[in-house]
Short mmCIF file of C-alpha atoms in Angstrom, two decimals:
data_model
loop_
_atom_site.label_atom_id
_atom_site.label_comp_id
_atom_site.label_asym_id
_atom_site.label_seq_id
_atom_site.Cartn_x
_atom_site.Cartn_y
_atom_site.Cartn_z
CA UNK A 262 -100.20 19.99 93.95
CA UNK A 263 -97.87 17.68 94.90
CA UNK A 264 -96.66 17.03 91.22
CA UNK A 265 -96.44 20.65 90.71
CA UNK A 266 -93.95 21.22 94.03
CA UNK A 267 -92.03 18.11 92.47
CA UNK A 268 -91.78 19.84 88.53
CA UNK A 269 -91.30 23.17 90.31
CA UNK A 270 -88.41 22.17 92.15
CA UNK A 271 -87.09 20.58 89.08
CA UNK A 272 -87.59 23.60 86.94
CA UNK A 273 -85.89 25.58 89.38
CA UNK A 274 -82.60 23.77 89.11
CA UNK A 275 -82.36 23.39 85.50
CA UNK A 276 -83.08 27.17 85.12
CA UNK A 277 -79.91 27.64 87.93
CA UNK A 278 -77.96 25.49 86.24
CA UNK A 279 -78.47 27.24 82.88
CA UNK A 280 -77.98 30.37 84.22
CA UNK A 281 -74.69 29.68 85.36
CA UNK A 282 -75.27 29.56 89.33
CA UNK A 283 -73.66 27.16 91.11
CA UNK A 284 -75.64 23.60 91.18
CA UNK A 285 -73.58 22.90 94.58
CA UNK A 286 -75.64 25.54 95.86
CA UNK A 287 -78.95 25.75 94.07
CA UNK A 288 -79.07 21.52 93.97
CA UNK A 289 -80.17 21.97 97.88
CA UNK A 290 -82.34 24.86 97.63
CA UNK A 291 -84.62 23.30 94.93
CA UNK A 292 -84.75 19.97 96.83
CA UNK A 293 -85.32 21.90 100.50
CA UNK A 294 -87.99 23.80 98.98
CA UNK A 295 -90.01 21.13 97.46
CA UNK A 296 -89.50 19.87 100.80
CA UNK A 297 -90.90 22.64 102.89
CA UNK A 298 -93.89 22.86 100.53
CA UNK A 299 -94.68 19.38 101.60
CA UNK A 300 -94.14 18.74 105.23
CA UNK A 301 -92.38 21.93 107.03
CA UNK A 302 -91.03 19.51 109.58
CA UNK A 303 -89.48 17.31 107.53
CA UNK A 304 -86.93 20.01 106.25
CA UNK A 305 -83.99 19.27 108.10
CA UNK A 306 -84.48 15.47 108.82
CA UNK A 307 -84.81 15.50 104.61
CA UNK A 308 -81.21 17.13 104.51
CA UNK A 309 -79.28 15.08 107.03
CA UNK A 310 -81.04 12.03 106.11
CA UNK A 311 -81.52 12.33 102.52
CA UNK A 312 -79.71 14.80 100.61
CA UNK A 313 -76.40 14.78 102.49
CA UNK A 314 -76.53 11.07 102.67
CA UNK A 315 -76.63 10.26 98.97
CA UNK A 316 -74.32 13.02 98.22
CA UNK A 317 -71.64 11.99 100.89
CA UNK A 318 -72.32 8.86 99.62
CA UNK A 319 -71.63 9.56 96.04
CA UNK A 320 -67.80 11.32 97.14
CA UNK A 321 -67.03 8.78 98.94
CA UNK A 322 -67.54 6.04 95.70
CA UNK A 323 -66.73 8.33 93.00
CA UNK A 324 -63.86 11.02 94.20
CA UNK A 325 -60.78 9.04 93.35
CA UNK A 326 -62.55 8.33 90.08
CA UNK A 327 -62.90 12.51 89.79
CA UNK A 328 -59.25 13.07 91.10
CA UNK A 329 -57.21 10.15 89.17
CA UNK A 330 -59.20 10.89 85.68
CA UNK A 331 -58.57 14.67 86.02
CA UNK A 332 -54.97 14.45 87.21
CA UNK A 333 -54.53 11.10 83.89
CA UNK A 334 -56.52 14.21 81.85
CA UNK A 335 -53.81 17.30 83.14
CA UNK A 336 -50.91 14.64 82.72
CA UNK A 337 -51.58 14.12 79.12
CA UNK A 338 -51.92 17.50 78.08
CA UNK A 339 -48.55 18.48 79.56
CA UNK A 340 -46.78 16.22 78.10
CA UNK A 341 -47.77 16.76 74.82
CA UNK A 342 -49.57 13.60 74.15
CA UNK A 343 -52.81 14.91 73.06
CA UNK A 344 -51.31 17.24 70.59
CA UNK A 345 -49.02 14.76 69.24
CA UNK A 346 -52.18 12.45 68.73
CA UNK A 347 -54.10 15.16 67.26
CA UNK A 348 -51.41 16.19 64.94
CA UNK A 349 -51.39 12.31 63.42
CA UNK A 350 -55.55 11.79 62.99
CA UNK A 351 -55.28 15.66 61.35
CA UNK A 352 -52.31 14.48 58.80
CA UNK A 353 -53.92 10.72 57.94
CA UNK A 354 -57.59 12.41 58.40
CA UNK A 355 -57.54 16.19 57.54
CA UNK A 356 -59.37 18.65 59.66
CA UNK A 357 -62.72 17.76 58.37
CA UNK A 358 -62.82 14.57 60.49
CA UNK A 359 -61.98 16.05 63.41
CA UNK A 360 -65.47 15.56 65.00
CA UNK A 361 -66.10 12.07 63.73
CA UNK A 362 -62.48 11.16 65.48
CA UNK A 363 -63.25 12.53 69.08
CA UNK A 364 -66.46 10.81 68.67
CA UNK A 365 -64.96 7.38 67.96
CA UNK A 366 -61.94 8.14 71.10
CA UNK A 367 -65.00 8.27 73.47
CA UNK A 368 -67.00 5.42 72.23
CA UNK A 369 -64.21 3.26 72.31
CA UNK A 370 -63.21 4.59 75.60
CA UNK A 371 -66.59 4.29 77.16
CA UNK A 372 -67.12 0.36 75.16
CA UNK A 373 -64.14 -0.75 76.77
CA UNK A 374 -65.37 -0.19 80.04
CA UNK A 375 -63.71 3.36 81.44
CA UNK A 376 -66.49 5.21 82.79
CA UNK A 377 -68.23 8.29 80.84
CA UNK A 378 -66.29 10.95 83.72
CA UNK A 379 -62.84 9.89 82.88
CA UNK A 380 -63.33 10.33 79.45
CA UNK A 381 -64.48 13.88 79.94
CA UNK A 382 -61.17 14.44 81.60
CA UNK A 383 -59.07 12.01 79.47
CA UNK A 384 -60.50 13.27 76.17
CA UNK A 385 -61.35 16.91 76.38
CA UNK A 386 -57.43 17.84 75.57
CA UNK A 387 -57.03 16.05 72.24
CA UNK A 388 -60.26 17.53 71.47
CA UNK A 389 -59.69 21.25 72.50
CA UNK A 390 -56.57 20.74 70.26
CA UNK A 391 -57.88 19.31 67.34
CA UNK A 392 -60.63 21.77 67.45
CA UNK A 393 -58.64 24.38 67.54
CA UNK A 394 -56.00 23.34 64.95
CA UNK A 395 -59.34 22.73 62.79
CA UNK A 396 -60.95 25.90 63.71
CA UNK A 397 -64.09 24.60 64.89
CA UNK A 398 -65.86 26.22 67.38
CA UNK A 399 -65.17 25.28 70.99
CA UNK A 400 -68.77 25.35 72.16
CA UNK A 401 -68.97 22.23 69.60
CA UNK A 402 -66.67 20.04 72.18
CA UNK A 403 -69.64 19.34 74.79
CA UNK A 404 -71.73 17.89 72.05
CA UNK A 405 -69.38 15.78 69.94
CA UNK A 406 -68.14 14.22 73.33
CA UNK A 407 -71.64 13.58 74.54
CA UNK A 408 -72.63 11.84 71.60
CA UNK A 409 -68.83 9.76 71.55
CA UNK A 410 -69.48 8.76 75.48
CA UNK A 411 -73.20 9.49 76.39
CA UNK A 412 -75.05 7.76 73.83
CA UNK A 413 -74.71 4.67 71.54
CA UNK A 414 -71.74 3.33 73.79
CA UNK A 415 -73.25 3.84 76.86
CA UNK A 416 -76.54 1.94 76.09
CA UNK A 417 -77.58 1.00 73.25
CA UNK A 418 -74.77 -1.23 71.40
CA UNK A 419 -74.89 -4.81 72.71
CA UNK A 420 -71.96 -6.08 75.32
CA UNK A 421 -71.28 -1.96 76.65
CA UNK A 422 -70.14 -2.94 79.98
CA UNK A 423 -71.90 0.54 81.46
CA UNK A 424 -73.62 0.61 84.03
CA UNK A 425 -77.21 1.51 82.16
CA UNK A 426 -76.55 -1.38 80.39
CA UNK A 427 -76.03 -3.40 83.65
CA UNK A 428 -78.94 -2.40 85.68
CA UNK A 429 -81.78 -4.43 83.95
CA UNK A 430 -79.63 -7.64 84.03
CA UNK A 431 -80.80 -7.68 87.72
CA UNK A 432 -84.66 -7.68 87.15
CA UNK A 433 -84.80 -9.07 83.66
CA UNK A 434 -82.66 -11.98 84.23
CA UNK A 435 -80.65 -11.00 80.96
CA UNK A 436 -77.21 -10.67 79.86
CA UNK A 437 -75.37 -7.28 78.24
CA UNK A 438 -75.92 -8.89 75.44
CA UNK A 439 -79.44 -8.60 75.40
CA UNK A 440 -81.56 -7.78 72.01
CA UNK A 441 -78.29 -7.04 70.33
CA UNK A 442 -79.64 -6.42 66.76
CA UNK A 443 -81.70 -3.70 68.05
CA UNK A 444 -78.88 -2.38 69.86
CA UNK A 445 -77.21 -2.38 67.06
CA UNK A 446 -79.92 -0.87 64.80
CA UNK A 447 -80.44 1.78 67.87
CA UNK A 448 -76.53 2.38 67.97
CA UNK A 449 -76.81 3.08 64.41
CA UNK A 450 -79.42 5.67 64.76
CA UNK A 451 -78.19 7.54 67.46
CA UNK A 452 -74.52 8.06 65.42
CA UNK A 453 -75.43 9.07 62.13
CA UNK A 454 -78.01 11.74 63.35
CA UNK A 455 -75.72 12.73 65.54
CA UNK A 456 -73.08 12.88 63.37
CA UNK A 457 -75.49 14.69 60.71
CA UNK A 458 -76.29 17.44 63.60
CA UNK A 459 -72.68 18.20 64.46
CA UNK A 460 -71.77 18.46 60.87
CA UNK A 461 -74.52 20.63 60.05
CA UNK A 462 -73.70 22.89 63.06
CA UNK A 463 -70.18 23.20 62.14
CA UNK A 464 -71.17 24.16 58.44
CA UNK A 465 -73.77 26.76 59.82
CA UNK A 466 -70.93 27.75 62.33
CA UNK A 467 -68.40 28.06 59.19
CA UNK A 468 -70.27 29.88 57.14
CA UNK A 469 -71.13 32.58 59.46
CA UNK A 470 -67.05 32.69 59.60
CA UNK A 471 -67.74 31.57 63.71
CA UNK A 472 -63.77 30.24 64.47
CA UNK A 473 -63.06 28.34 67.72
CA UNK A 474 -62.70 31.45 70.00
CA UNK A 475 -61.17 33.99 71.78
CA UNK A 476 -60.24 34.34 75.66
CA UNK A 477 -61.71 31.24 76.30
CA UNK A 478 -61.59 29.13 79.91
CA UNK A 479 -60.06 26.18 80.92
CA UNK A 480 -57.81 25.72 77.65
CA UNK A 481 -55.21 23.19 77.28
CA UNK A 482 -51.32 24.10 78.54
CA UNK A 483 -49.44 22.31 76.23
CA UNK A 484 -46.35 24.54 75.62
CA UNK A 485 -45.75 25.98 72.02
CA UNK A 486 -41.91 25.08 71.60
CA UNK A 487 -42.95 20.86 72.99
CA UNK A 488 -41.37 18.59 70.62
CA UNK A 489 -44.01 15.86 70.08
CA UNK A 490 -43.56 12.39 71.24
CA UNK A 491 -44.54 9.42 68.74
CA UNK A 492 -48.01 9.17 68.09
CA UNK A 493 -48.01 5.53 68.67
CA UNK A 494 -46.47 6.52 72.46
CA UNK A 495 -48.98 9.04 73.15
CA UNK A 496 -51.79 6.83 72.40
CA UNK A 497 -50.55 4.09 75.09
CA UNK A 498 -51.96 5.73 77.96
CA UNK A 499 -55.35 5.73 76.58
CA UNK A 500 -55.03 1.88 75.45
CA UNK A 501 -53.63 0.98 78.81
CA UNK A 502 -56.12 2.59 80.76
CA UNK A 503 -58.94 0.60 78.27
CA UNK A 504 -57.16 -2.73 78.05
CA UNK A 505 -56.20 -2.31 81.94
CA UNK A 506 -59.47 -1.82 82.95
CA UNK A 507 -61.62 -4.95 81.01
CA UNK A 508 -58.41 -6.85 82.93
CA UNK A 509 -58.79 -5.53 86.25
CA UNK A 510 -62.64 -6.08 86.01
CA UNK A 511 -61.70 -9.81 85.68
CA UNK A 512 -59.34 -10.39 88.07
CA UNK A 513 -60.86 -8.26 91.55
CA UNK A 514 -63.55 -10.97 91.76
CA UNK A 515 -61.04 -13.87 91.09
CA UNK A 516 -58.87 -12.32 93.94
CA UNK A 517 -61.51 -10.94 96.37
CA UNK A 518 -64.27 -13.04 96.06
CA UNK A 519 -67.63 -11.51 95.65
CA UNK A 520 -67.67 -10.01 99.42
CA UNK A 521 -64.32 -8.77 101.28
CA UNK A 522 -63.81 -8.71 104.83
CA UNK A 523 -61.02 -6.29 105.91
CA UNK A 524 -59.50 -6.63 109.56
CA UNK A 525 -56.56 -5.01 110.59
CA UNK A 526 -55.06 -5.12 114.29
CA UNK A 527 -56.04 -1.38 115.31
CA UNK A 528 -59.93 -2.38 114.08
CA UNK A 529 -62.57 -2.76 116.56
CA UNK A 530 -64.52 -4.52 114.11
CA UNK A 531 -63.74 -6.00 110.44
CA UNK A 532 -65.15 -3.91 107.66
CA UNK A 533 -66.91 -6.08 104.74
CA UNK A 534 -66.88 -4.81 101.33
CA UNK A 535 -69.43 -5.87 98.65
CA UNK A 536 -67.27 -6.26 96.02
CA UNK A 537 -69.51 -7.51 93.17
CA UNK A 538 -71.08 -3.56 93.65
CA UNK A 539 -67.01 -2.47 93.73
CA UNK A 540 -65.72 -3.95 91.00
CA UNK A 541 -65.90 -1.27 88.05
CA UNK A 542 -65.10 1.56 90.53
CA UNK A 543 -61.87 -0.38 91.65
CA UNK A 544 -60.97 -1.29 88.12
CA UNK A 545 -61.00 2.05 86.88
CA UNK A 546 -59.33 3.37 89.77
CA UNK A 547 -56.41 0.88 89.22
CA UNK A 548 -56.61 1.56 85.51
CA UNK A 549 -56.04 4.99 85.90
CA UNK A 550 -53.13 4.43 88.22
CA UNK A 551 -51.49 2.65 85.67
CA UNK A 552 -52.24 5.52 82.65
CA UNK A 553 -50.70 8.12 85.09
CA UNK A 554 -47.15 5.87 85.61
CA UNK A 555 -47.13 5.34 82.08
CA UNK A 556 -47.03 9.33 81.39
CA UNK A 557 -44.62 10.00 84.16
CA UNK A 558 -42.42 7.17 83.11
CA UNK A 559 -42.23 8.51 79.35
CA UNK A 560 -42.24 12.10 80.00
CA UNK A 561 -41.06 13.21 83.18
CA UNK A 562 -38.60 15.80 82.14
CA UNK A 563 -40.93 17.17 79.96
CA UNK A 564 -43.74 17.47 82.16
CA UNK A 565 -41.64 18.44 85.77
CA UNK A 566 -41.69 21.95 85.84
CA UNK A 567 -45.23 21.95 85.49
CA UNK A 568 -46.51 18.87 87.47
CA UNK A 569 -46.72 20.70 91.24
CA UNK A 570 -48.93 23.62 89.25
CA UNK A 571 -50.85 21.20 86.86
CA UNK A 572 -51.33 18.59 89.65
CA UNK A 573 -53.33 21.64 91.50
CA UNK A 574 -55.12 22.44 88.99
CA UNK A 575 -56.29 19.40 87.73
CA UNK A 576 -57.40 18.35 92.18
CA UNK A 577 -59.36 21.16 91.92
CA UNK A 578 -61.01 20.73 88.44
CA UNK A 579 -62.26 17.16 90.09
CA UNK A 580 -63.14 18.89 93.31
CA UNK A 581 -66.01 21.13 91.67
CA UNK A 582 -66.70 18.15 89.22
CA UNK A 583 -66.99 15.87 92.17
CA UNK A 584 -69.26 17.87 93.88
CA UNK A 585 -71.53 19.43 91.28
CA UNK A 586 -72.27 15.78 90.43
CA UNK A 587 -72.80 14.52 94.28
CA UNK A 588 -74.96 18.12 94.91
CA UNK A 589 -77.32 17.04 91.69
CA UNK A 590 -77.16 13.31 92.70
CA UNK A 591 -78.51 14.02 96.43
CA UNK A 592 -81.63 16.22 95.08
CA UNK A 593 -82.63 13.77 92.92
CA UNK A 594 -82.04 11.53 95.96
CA UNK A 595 -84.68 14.06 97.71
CA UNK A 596 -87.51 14.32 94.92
CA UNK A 597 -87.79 10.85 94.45
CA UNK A 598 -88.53 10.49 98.12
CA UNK A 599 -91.66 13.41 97.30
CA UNK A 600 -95.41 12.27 97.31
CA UNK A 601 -95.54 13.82 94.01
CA UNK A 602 -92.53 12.10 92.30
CA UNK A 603 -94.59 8.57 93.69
CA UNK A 604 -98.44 10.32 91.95
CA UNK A 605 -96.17 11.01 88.73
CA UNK A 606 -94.51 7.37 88.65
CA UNK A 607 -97.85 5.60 89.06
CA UNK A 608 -100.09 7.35 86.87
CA UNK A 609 -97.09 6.48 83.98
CA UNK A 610 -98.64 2.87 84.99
CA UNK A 611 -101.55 3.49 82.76
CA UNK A 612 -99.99 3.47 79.63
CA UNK A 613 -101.33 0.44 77.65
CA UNK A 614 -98.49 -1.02 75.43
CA UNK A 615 -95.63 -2.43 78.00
CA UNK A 616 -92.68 -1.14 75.91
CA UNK A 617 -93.92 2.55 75.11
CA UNK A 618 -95.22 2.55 79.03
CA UNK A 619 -91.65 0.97 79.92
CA UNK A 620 -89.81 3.74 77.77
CA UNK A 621 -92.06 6.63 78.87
CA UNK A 622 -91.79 5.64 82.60
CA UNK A 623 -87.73 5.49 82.33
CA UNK A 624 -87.15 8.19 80.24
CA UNK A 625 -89.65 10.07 82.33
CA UNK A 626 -87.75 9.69 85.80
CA UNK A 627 -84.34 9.59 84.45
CA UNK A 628 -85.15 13.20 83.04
CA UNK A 629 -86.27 14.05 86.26
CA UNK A 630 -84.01 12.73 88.77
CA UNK A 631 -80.96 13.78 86.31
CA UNK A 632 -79.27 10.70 86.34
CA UNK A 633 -80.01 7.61 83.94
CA UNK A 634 -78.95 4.87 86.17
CA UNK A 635 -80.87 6.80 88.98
CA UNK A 636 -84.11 6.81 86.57
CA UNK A 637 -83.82 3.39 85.53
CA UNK A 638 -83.13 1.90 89.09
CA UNK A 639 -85.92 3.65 90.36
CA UNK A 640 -88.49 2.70 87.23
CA UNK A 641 -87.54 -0.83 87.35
CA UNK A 642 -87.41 -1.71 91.11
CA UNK A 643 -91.60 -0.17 91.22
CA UNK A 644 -92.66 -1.42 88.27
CA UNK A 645 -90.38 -4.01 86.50
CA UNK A 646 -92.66 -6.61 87.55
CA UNK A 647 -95.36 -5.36 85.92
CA UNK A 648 -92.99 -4.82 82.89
CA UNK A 649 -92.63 -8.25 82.56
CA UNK A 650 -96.61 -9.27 83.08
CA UNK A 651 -97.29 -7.13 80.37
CA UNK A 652 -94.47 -8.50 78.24
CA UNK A 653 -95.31 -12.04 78.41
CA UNK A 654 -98.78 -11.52 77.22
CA UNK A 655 -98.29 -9.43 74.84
CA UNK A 656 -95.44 -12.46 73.71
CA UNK A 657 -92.48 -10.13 73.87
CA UNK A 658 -88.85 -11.52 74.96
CA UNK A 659 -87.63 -9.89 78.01
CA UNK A 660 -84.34 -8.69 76.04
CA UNK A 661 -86.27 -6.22 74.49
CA UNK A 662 -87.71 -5.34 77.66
CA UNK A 663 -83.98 -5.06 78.52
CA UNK A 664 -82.70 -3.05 75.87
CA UNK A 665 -85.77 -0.33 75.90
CA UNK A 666 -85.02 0.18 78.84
CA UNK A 667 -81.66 0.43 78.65
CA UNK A 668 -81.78 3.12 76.02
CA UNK A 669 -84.49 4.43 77.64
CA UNK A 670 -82.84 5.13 80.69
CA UNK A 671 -80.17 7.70 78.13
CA UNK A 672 -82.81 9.28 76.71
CA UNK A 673 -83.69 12.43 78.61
CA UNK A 674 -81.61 11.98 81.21
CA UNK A 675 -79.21 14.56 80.23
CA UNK A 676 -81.37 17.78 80.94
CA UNK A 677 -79.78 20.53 81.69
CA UNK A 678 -79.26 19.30 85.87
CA UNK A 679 -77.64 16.21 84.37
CA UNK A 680 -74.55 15.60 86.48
CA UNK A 681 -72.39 14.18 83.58
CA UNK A 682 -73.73 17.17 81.53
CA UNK A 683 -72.47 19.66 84.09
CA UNK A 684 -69.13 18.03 84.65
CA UNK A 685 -68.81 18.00 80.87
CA UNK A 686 -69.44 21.95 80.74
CA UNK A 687 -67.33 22.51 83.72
CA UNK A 688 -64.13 20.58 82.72
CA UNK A 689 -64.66 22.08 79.07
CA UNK A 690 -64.99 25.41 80.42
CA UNK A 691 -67.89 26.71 78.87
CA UNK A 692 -71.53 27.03 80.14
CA UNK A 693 -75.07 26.19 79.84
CA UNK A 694 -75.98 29.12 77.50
CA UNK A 695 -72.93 28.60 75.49
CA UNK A 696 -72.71 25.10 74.76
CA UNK A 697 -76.41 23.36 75.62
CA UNK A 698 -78.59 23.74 73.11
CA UNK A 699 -76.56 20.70 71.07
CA UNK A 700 -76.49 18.69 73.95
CA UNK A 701 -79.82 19.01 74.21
CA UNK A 702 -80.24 18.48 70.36
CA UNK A 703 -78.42 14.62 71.07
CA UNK A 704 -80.81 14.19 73.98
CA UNK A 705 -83.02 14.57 71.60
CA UNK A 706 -81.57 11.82 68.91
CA UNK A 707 -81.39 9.85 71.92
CA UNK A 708 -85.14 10.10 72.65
CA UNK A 709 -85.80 9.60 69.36
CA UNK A 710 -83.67 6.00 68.74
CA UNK A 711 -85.66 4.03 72.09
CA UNK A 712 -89.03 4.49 69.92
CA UNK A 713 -87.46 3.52 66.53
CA UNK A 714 -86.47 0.20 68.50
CA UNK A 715 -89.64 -0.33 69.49
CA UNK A 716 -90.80 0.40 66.16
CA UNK A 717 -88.73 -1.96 64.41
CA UNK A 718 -89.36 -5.02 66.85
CA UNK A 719 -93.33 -4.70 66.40
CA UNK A 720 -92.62 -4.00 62.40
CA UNK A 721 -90.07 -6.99 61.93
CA UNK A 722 -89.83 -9.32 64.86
CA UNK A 723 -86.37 -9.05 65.07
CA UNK A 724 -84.14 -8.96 68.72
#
């Protein structure tokens, strides 16, 4: 019964979320219910303690990353600088490529380190306007940038300095690096099937004479009359906020050390800072800063009549981003802390072979806490142990124990309740109905690439 309350409350906020109700909202309900199934009591202790901690917890890391992505995302469609981009790939490219260029923007984004929310906000306006210039169909957008920034990058290819590719460093003693020819094999994978799926939707879409839409939300304000900067200017942002970032990721430790105590004269006490755990969230930030001068300092005049409007708009685009996320993030918080969340995570324990149990077991509580570095954190702190038991007699290197689960952890993570999935949909403007079916359709690629690894290391040998 416990399991059931646990599914149930799952099932509950993916059908919400679908549905178009707010997760902000229904993210508590499912998680206070589940809770008041269990132990009455332990209601309101559950959402001080638990729910509003994580999710309180998760503003206070991730807001500026929210704010300064969407404000670096509003700055570079009002300037022009998406559509001037656009308007290059579309002459050297033609329209057909449209897809396969947003998807290379976002894996290049996302391999050089900026994380998979500012490229939501950084890339949705080149894509919205290469879409429509190319008449695809909007709904398309969440999928082709999913598969650019939620997949291979994120992962799977060997050196991705993500955070899901971090994580099993710390209990595999490994490097990024890990089982690269399987990442790359995996990487592989995961793009051409995804590339096959989007094309194949777009040519179904096409010949049912579907264009990209009508009275749609959340479109891109660049004006009509804008003469276009350089292409080669437009694009600077985006390789400053990339090359900025690696930089700054180098240089915080250097300057900081790996802890940071702070204490000014009006402090009662000095506040320390772990700033190995900081690092990427500072680097980004800084990053970002950077990307935002570098707009205003090319196209202020351009961009001044609309920056007090588009600067609004673009606070409260990371507001409900922000907190969607942070809702979703504290409910997951709350049903991994459920009796039946703990039945479901050891029975996965009894699955024989250590790298199908390993990807099962990730995959399994990444899909149900919503979050892949939430799945795989949880997965590997119960059980990594045994992981590696398993692995040594069996005779298999702890990379690949590394790298399954790395993948693993991106598998079915991105269910419907996903927070990345519902800031995508969000800052796209479209919904659940509208646009998740080929999300879902890359989950499914993604699923499908962790046991092709696993087939090709017990097939060929190779890491």
């Amino acid at each position: 019964m416990s399991v059931v309350i646990a599914l149930a409350a799952l099932a509950l906020l993916m059908l919400a979320a679908y549905r178009g109700y707010s997760v902000i909202l229904f993210a508590p309900i499912a998680a206070l219910l589940a809770v008041l199934l269990t132990d009455p009591s332990a209601v309101a202790p559950a959402f001080t303690g638990v729910f509003m901690e994580k999710m309180v917890g998760f503003v206070k890391l991730y807001f500026p990353v929210f704010l300064l992505g969407a404000v670096f995302g509003k700055l570079i469609e009002l300037s022009g600088f998406s559509r001037s981009i656009v308007a290059a790939a579309i002459r050297l490219l033609g329209t057909r490529q449209a897809m396969l260029v947003i998807v290379l923007v976002c894996a290049l984004l996302t391999y050089g380190g900026v994380s998979l929310f500012v490229v939501v906000f950084a890339v949705y306006p080149f894509a919205a306007e290469m879409f429509r210039q190319s008449n695809i169909p909007k709904r398309l957008i969440p999928a082709t940038i999913a598969l650019g920034a939620f997949t291979f990058t994120m992962d799977a290819l060997p050196g991705t300095p993500q955070i899901q590719n971090i994580i099993p460093t710390t209990f595999f003693s490994t490097n990024g690096w890990a089982a690269p020819w399987l990442g790359v094999i995996g990487s592989l994978c995961v793009f051409a099937m995804g590339m096959l799926f989007l094309r194949r939707q777009l040519n179904k879409a096409q010949a049912a004479g579907e264009g990209y839409g009508n009275d749609l939300r959340n479109e891109p304000e660049t004006a009509s009359d804008l003469k276009l900067p350089n292409p080669l200017l437009a694009l600077s942002p985006l390789v400053l906020v990339g090359g900025a970032n690696l930089l700054f990721t180098h240089w915080i430790p250097q300057l900081y050390g790996t802890t940071h105590s702070l204490q000014l004269a009006g402090m009662a006490a000095p506040v320390t800072s772990d700033v190995a755990k900081l690092t990427g969230i500072w680097a980004v930030q800084a990053a970002l800063l950077l990307g935002i001068l570098l707009v205003l300092a090319s196209s202020y005049r351009v961009i001044r009549s609309k920056l007090a409007e588009g600067s609004k708009t673009a606070v409260s685009g990371a507001l409900l981003a922000a907190m969607n996320t942070a809702s979703e993030y504290g409910f997951g918080a709350v049903i991994a802390s459920l009796p039946g969340f703990l039945v479901l995570a050891n029975a996965l324990k009894s699955i024989p072979d250590p790298l199908i149990n390993e990807a099962i077991t990730v995959t399994t509580l990444a899909g149900i806490t919503g979050s892949a570095s939430g799945g795989m954190s949880i997965a590997l702190a119960a059980m990594s142990e045994q992981f590696i038991a398993a692995a040594h007699a069996a005779d298999i290197p702890l990379e690949v124990l590394h790298r399954v689960a790395s993948m693993a952890s991106g598998g079915m993570d991105t269910l419907p309740h996903n927070g990345a999935v519902i800031t995508l949909l969000a800052v796209t403007g479209l919904t659940h109905r509208e646009a998740y079916k080929d999300i879902f359709a890359i989950t499914l690629i993604k699923t499908f690439a962790v046991f092709l690894v696993i087939g090709t290391f017990y097939a060929t040998g190779i890491v």
